[in-house]
PDB file of C-alpha atoms and ligand atoms in Angstrom:
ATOM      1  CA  UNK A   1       0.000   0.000   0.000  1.00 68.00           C
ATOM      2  CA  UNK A   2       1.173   3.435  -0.487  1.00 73.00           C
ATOM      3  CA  UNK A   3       1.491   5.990   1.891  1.00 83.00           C
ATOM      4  CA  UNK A   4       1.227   9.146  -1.216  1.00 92.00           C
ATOM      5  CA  UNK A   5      -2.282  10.862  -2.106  1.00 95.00           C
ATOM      6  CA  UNK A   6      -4.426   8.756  -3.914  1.00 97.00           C
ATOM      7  CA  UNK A   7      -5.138  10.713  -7.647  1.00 98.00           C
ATOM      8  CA  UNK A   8      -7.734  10.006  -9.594  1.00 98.00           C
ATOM      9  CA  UNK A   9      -7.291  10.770 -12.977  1.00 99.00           C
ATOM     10  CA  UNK A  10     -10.434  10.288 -15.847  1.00 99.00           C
ATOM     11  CA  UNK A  11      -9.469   9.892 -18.954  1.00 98.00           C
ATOM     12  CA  UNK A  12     -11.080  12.381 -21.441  1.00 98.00           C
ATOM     13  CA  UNK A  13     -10.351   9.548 -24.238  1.00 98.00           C
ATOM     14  CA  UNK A  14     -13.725   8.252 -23.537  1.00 98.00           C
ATOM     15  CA  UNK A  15     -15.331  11.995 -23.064  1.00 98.00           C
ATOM     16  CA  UNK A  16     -18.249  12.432 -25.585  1.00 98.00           C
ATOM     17  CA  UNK A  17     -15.584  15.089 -28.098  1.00 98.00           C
ATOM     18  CA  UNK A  18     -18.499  16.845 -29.264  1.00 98.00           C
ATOM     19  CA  UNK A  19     -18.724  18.508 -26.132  1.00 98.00           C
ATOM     20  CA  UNK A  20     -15.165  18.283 -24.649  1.00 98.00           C
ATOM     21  CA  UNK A  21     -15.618  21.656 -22.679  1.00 98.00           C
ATOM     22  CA  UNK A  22     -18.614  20.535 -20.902  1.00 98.00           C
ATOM     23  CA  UNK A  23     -16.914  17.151 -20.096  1.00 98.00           C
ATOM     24  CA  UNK A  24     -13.928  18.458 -18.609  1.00 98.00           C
ATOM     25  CA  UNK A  25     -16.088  20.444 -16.161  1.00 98.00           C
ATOM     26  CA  UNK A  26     -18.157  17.944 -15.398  1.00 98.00           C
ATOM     27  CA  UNK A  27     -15.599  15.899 -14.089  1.00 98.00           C
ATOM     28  CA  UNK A  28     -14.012  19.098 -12.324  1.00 98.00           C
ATOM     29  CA  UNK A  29     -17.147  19.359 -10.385  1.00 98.00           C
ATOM     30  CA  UNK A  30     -16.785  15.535  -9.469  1.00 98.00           C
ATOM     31  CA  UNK A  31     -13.989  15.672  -8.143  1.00 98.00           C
ATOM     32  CA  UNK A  32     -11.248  14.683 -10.220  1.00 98.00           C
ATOM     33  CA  UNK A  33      -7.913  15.413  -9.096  1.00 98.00           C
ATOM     34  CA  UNK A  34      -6.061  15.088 -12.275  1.00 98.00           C
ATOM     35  CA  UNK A  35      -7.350  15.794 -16.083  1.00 98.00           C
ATOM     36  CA  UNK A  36      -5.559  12.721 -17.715  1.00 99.00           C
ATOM     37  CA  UNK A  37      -5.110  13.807 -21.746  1.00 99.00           C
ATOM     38  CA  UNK A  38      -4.224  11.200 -23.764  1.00 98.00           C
ATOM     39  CA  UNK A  39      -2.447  11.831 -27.323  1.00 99.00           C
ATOM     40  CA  UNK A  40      -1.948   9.477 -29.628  1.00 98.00           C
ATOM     41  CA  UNK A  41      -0.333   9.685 -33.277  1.00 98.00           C
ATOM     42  CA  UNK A  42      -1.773   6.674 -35.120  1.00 98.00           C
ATOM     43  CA  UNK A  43       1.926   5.739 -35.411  1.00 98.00           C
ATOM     44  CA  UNK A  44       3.496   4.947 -31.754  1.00 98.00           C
ATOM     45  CA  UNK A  45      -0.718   3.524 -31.394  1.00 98.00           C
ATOM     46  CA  UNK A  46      -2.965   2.700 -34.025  1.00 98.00           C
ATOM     47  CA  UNK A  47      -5.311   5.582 -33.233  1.00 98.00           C
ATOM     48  CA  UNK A  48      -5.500   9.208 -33.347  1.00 98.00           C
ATOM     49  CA  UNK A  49      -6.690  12.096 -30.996  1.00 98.00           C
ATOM     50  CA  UNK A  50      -5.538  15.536 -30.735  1.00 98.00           C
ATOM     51  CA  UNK A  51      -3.231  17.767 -30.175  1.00 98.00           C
ATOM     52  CA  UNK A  52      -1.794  20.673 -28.487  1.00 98.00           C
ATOM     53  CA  UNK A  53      -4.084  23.243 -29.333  1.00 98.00           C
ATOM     54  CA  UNK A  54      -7.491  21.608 -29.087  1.00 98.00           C
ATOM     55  CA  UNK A  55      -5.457  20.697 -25.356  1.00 98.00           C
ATOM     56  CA  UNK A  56      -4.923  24.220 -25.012  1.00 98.00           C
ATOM     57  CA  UNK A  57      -8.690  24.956 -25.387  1.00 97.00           C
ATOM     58  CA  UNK A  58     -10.316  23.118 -22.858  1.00 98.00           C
ATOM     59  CA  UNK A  59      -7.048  23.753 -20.467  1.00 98.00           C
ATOM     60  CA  UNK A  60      -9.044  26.868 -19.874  1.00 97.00           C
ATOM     61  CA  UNK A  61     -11.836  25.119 -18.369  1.00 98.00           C
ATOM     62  CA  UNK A  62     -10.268  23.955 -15.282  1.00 98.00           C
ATOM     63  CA  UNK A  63      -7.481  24.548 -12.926  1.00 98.00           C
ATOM     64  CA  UNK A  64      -6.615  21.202 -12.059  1.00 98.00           C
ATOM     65  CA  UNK A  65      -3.411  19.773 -12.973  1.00 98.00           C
ATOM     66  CA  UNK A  66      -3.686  18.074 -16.831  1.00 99.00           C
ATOM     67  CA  UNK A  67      -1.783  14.742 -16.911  1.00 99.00           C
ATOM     68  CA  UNK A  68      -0.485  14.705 -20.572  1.00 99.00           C
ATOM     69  CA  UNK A  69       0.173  11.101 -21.809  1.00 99.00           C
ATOM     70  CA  UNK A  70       1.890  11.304 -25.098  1.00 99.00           C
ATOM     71  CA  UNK A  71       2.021   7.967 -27.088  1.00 99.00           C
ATOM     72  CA  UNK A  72       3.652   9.737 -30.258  1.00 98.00           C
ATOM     73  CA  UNK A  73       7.127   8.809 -31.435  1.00 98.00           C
ATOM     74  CA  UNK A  74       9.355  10.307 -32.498  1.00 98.00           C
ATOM     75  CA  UNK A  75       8.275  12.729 -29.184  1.00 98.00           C
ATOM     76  CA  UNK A  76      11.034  15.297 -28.616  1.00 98.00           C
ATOM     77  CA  UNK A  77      10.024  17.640 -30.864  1.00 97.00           C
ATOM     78  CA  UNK A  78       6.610  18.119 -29.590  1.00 98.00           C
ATOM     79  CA  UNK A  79       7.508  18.231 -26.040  1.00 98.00           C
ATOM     80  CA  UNK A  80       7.752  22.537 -25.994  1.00 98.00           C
ATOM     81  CA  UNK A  81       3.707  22.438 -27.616  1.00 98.00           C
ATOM     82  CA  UNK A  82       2.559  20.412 -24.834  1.00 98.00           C
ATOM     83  CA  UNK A  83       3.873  22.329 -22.279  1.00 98.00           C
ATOM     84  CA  UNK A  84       3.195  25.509 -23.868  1.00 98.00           C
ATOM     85  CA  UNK A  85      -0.602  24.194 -23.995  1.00 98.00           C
ATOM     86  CA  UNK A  86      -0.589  23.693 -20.250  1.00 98.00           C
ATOM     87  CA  UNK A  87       0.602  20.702 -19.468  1.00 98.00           C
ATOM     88  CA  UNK A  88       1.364  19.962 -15.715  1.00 98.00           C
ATOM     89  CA  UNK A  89       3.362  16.015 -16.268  1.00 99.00           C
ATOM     90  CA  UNK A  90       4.508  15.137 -19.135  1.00 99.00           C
ATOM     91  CA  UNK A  91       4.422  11.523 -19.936  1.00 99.00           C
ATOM     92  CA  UNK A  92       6.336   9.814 -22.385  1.00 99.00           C
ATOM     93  CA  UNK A  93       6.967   5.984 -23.461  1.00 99.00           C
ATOM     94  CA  UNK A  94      10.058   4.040 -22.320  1.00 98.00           C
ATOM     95  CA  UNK A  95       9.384   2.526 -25.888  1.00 98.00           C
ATOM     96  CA  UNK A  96       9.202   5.581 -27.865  1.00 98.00           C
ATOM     97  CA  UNK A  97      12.950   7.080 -28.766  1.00 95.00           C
ATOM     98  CA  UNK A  98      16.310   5.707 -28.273  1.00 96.00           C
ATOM     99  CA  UNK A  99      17.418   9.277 -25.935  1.00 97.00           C
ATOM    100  CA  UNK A 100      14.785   8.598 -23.013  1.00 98.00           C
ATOM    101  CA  UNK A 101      17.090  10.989 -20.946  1.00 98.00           C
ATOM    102  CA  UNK A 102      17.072  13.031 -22.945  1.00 98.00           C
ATOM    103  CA  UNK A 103      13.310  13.539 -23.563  1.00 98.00           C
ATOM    104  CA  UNK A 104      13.175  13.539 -19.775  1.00 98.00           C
ATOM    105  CA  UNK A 105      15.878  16.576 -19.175  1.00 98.00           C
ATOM    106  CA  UNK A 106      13.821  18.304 -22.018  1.00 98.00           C
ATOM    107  CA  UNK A 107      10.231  17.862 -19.878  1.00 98.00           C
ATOM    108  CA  UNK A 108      12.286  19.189 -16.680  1.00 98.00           C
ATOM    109  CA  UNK A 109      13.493  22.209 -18.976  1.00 98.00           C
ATOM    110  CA  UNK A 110       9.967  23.474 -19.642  1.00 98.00           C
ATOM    111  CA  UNK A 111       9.520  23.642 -15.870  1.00 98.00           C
ATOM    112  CA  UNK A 112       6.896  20.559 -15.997  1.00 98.00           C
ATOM    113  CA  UNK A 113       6.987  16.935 -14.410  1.00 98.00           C
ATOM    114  CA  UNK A 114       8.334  14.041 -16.161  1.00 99.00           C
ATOM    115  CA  UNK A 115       6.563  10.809 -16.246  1.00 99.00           C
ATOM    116  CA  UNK A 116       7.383   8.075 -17.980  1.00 99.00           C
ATOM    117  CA  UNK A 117       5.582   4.951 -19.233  1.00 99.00           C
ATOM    118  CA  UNK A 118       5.971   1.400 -19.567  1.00 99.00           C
ATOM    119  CA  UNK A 119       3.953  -0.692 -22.255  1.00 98.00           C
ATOM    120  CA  UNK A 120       3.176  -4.541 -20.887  1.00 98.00           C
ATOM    121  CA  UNK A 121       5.725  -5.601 -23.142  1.00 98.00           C
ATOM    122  CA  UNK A 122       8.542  -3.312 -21.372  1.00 98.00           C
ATOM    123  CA  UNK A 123      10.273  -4.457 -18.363  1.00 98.00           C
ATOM    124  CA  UNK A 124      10.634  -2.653 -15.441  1.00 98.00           C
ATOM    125  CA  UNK A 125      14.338  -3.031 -15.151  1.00 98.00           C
ATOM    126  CA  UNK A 126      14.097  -0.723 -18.336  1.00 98.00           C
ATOM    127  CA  UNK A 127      13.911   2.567 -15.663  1.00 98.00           C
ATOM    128  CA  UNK A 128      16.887   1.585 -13.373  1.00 98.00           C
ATOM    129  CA  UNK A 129      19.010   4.073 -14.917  1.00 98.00           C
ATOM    130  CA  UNK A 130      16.750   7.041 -15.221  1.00 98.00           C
ATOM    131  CA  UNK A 131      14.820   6.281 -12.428  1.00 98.00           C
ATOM    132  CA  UNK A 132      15.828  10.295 -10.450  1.00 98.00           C
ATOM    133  CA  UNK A 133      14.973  11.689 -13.601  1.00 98.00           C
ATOM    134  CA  UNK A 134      11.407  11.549 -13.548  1.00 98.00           C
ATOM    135  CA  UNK A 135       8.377  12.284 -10.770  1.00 98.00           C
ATOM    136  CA  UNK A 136       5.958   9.814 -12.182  1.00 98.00           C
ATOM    137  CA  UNK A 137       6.037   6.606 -12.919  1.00 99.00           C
ATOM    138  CA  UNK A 138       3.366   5.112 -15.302  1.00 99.00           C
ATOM    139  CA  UNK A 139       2.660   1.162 -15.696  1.00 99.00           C
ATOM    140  CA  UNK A 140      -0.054   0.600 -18.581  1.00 99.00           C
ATOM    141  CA  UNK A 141      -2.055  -2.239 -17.682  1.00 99.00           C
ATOM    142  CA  UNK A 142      -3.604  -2.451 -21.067  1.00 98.00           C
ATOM    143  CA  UNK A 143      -1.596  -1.942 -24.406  1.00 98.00           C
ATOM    144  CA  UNK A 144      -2.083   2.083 -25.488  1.00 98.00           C
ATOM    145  CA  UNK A 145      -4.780   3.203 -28.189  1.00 98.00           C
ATOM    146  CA  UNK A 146      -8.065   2.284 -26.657  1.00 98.00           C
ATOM    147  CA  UNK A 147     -10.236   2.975 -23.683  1.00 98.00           C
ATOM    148  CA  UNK A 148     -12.261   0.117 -22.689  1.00 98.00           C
ATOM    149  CA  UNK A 149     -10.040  -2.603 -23.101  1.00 98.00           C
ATOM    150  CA  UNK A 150      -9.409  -5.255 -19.733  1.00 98.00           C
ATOM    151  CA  UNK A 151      -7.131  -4.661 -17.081  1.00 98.00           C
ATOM    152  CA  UNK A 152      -3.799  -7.177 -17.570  1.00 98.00           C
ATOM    153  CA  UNK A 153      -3.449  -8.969 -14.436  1.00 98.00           C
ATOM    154  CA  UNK A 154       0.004  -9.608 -14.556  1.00 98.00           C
ATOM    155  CA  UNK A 155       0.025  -6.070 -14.408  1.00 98.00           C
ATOM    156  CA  UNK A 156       0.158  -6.119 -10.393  1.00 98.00           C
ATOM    157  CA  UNK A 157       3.323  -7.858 -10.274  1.00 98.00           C
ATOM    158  CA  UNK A 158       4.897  -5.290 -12.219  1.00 98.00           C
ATOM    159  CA  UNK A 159       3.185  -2.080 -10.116  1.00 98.00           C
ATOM    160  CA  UNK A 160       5.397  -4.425  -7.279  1.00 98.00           C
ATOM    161  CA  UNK A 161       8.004  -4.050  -8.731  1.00 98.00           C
ATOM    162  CA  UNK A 162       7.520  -0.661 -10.184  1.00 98.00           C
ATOM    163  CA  UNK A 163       6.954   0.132  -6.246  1.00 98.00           C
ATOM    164  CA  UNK A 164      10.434  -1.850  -4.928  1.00 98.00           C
ATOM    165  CA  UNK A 165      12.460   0.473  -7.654  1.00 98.00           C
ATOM    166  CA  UNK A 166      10.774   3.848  -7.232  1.00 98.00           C
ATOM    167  CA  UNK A 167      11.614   2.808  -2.779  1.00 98.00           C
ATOM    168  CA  UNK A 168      11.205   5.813  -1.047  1.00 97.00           C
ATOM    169  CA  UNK A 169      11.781   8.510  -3.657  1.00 98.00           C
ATOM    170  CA  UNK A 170       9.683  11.322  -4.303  1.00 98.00           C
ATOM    171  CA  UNK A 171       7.856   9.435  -7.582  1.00 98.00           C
ATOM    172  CA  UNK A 172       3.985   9.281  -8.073  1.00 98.00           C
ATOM    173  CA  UNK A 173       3.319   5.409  -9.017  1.00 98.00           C
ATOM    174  CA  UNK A 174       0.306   5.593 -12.008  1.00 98.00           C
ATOM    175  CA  UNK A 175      -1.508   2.795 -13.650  1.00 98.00           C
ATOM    176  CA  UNK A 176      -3.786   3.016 -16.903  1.00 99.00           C
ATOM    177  CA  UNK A 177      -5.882   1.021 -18.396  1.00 98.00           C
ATOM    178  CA  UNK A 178      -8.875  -1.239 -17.552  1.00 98.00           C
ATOM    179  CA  UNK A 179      -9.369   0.398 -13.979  1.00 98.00           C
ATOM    180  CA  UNK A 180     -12.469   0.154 -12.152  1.00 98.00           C
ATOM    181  CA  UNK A 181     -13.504   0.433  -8.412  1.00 98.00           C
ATOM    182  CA  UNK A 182     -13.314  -4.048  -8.768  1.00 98.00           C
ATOM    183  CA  UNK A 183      -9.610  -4.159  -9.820  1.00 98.00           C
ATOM    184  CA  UNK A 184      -8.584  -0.322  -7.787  1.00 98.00           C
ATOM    185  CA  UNK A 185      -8.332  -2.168  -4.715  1.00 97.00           C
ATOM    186  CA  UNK A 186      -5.509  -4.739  -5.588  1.00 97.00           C
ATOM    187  CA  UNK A 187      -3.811  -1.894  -7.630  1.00 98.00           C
ATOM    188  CA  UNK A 188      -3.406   0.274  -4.728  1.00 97.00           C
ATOM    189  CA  UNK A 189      -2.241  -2.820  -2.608  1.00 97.00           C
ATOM    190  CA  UNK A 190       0.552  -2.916  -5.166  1.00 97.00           C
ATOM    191  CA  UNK A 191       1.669   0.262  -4.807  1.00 97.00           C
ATOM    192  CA  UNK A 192      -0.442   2.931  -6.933  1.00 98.00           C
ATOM    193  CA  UNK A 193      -1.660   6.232  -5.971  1.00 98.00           C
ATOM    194  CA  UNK A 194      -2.394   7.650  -9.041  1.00 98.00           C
ATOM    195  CA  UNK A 195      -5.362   6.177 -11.333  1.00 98.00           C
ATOM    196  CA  UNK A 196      -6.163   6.561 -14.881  1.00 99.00           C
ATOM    197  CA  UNK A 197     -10.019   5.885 -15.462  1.00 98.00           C
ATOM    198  CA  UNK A 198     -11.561   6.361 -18.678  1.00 98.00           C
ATOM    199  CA  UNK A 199     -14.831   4.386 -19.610  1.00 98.00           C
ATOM    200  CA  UNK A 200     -15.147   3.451 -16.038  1.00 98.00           C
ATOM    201  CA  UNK A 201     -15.913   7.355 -15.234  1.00 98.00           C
ATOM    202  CA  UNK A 202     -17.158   8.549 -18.644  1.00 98.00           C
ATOM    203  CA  UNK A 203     -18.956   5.004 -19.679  1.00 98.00           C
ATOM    204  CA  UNK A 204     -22.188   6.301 -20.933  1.00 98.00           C
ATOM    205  CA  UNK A 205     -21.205   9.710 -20.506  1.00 98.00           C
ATOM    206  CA  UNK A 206     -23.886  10.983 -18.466  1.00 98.00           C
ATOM    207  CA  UNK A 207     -22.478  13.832 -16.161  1.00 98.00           C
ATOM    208  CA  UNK A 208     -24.460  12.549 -12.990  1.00 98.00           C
ATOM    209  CA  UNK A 209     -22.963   9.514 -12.862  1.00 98.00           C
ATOM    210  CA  UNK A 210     -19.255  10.823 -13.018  1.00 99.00           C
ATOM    211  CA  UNK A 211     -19.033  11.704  -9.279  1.00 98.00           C
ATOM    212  CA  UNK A 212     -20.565   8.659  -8.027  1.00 98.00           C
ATOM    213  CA  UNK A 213     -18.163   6.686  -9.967  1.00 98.00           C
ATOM    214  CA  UNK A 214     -14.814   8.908  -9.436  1.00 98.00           C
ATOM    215  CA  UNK A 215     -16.001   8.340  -5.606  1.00 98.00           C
ATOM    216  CA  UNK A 216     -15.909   4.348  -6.173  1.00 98.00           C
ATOM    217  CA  UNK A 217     -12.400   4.084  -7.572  1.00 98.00           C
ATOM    218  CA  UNK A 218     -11.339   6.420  -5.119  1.00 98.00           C
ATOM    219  CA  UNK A 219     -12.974   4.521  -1.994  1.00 98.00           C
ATOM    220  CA  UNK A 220     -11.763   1.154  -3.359  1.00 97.00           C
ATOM    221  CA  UNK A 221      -8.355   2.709  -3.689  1.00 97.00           C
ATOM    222  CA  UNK A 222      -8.202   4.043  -0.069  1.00 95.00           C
ATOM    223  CA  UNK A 223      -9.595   0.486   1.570  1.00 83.00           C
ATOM    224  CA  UNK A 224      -6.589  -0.967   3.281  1.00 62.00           C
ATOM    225  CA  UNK A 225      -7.177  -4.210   3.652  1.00 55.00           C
ATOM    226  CA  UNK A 226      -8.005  -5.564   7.559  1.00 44.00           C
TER     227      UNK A 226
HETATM  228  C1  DX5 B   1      -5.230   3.944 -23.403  1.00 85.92           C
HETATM  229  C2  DX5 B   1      -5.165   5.264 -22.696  1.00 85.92           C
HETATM  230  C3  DX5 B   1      -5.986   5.309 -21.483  1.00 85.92           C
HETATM  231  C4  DX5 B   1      -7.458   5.088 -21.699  1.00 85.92           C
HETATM  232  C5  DX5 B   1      -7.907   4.285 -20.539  1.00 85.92           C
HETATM  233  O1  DX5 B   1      -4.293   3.883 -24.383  1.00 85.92           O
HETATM  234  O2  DX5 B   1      -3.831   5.595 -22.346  1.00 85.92           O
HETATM  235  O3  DX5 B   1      -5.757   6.489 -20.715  1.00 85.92           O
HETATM  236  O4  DX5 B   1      -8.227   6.265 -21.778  1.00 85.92           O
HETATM  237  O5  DX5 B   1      -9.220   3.899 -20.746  1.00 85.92           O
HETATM  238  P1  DX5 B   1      -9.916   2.797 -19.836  1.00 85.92           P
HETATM  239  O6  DX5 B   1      -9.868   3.312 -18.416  1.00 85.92           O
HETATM  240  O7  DX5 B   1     -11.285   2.722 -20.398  1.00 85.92           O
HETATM  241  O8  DX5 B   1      -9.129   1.523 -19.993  1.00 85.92           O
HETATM  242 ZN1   ZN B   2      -3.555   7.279 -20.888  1.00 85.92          ZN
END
């Protein structure tokens, strides 16, 4: 179990896009703690969202932090846009460019977070040697381009060992994909505080059900067990 805030971050990947603005507030008033922003480049994932300045549109909606997860590649050069569109942590794959410290010393120039994150295929031991370059550390639990898919259960075992390498630094522990308030429980056992949430929050997308739901995940998360 962690002993770090529990986050919960929906996904606006499985917002209704036709009215983005309204969706980001309605998870605002919710109470999500993180807007998680997922961009993907049909190349690094076989699907395509947005970019930086539809971001920069609705990051005048809220004021809570937006949790940027870029699956593009190459990555680097897009790095200033996102932060110039408001981004809080910048997330990039282990997976996506050969100069990961680089890309990381870049993120920390703009003044922003790094994160970085770790496809199921990618070990763990990839990180060892940038592990005190980044604040977040990001374990996808489904492979990236679509909400809705199921949670991989080997996925725990990793988020242990995800845990036993970030040890008592100052690193935020994140897991997306497949996260409900069923699976949040075991997730937070393994060391998670923050969690990514897309159809399980915006499933249906009917604004009255988003707090209930973001409450769920959250209470799940926060049950130690006896
Ligand atoms: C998947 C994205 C996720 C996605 C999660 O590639 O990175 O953030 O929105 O969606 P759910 O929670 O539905 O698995
Ligand atoms: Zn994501």
């Amino acid at each position: 179990m962690t002993n770090r805030p529990i986050r919960i971050a929906p996904s606006i990947l499985s917002a209704d896009f036709s009215r983005l603005g309204e969706e980001v507030a309605a998870i605002d008033a919710a109470g999500a703690d993180y807007i998680h922003v997922d961009i993907m480049d049909g190349h690094f994932v076989p699907n395509i969202t947005f970019g930086p300045v539809v971001m920069a549109s609705v990051r005048k909606i809220t004021k809570k932090p937006f949790d940027v997860h870029l699956m593009i590649s190459p990555v680097d050069y897009s790095i200033s846009a996102f932060a110039k569109a408001g981004a809080d942590i910048i997330t990039v794959h282990a997976e996506a460019g050969p100069h990961l410290h680089r890309t990381l010393q870049a993120i920390r120039a703009e003044g922003k977070k790094a994160g970085v994150a770790i496809n199921p295929a990618t070990p763990v031991s990839a990180l060892e040697n940038i592990i005190d370059d980044i604040d977040l550390l990001l374990v996808m639990s489904v492979n990236p381009g679509f909400g809705g898919q199921t949670f991989i259960a080997q996925s725990i075992a990793k988020i242990r060992q995800a845990k036993a390498l970030i040890g008592s630094r100052n690193i935020d522990l994140e897991v997306d994909g497949g996260i409900t308030p069923g699976n949040a429980r075991a997730v937070a056992e393994a060391g998670v505080n923050v969690f990514v949430a897309g159809s399980s929050v915006y499933g249906g997308n009917d604004p009255t059900t988003y707090a209930p739901r973001i409450a769920a995940i959250r209470q799940a998360a926060s049950t130690r067990l006896a």
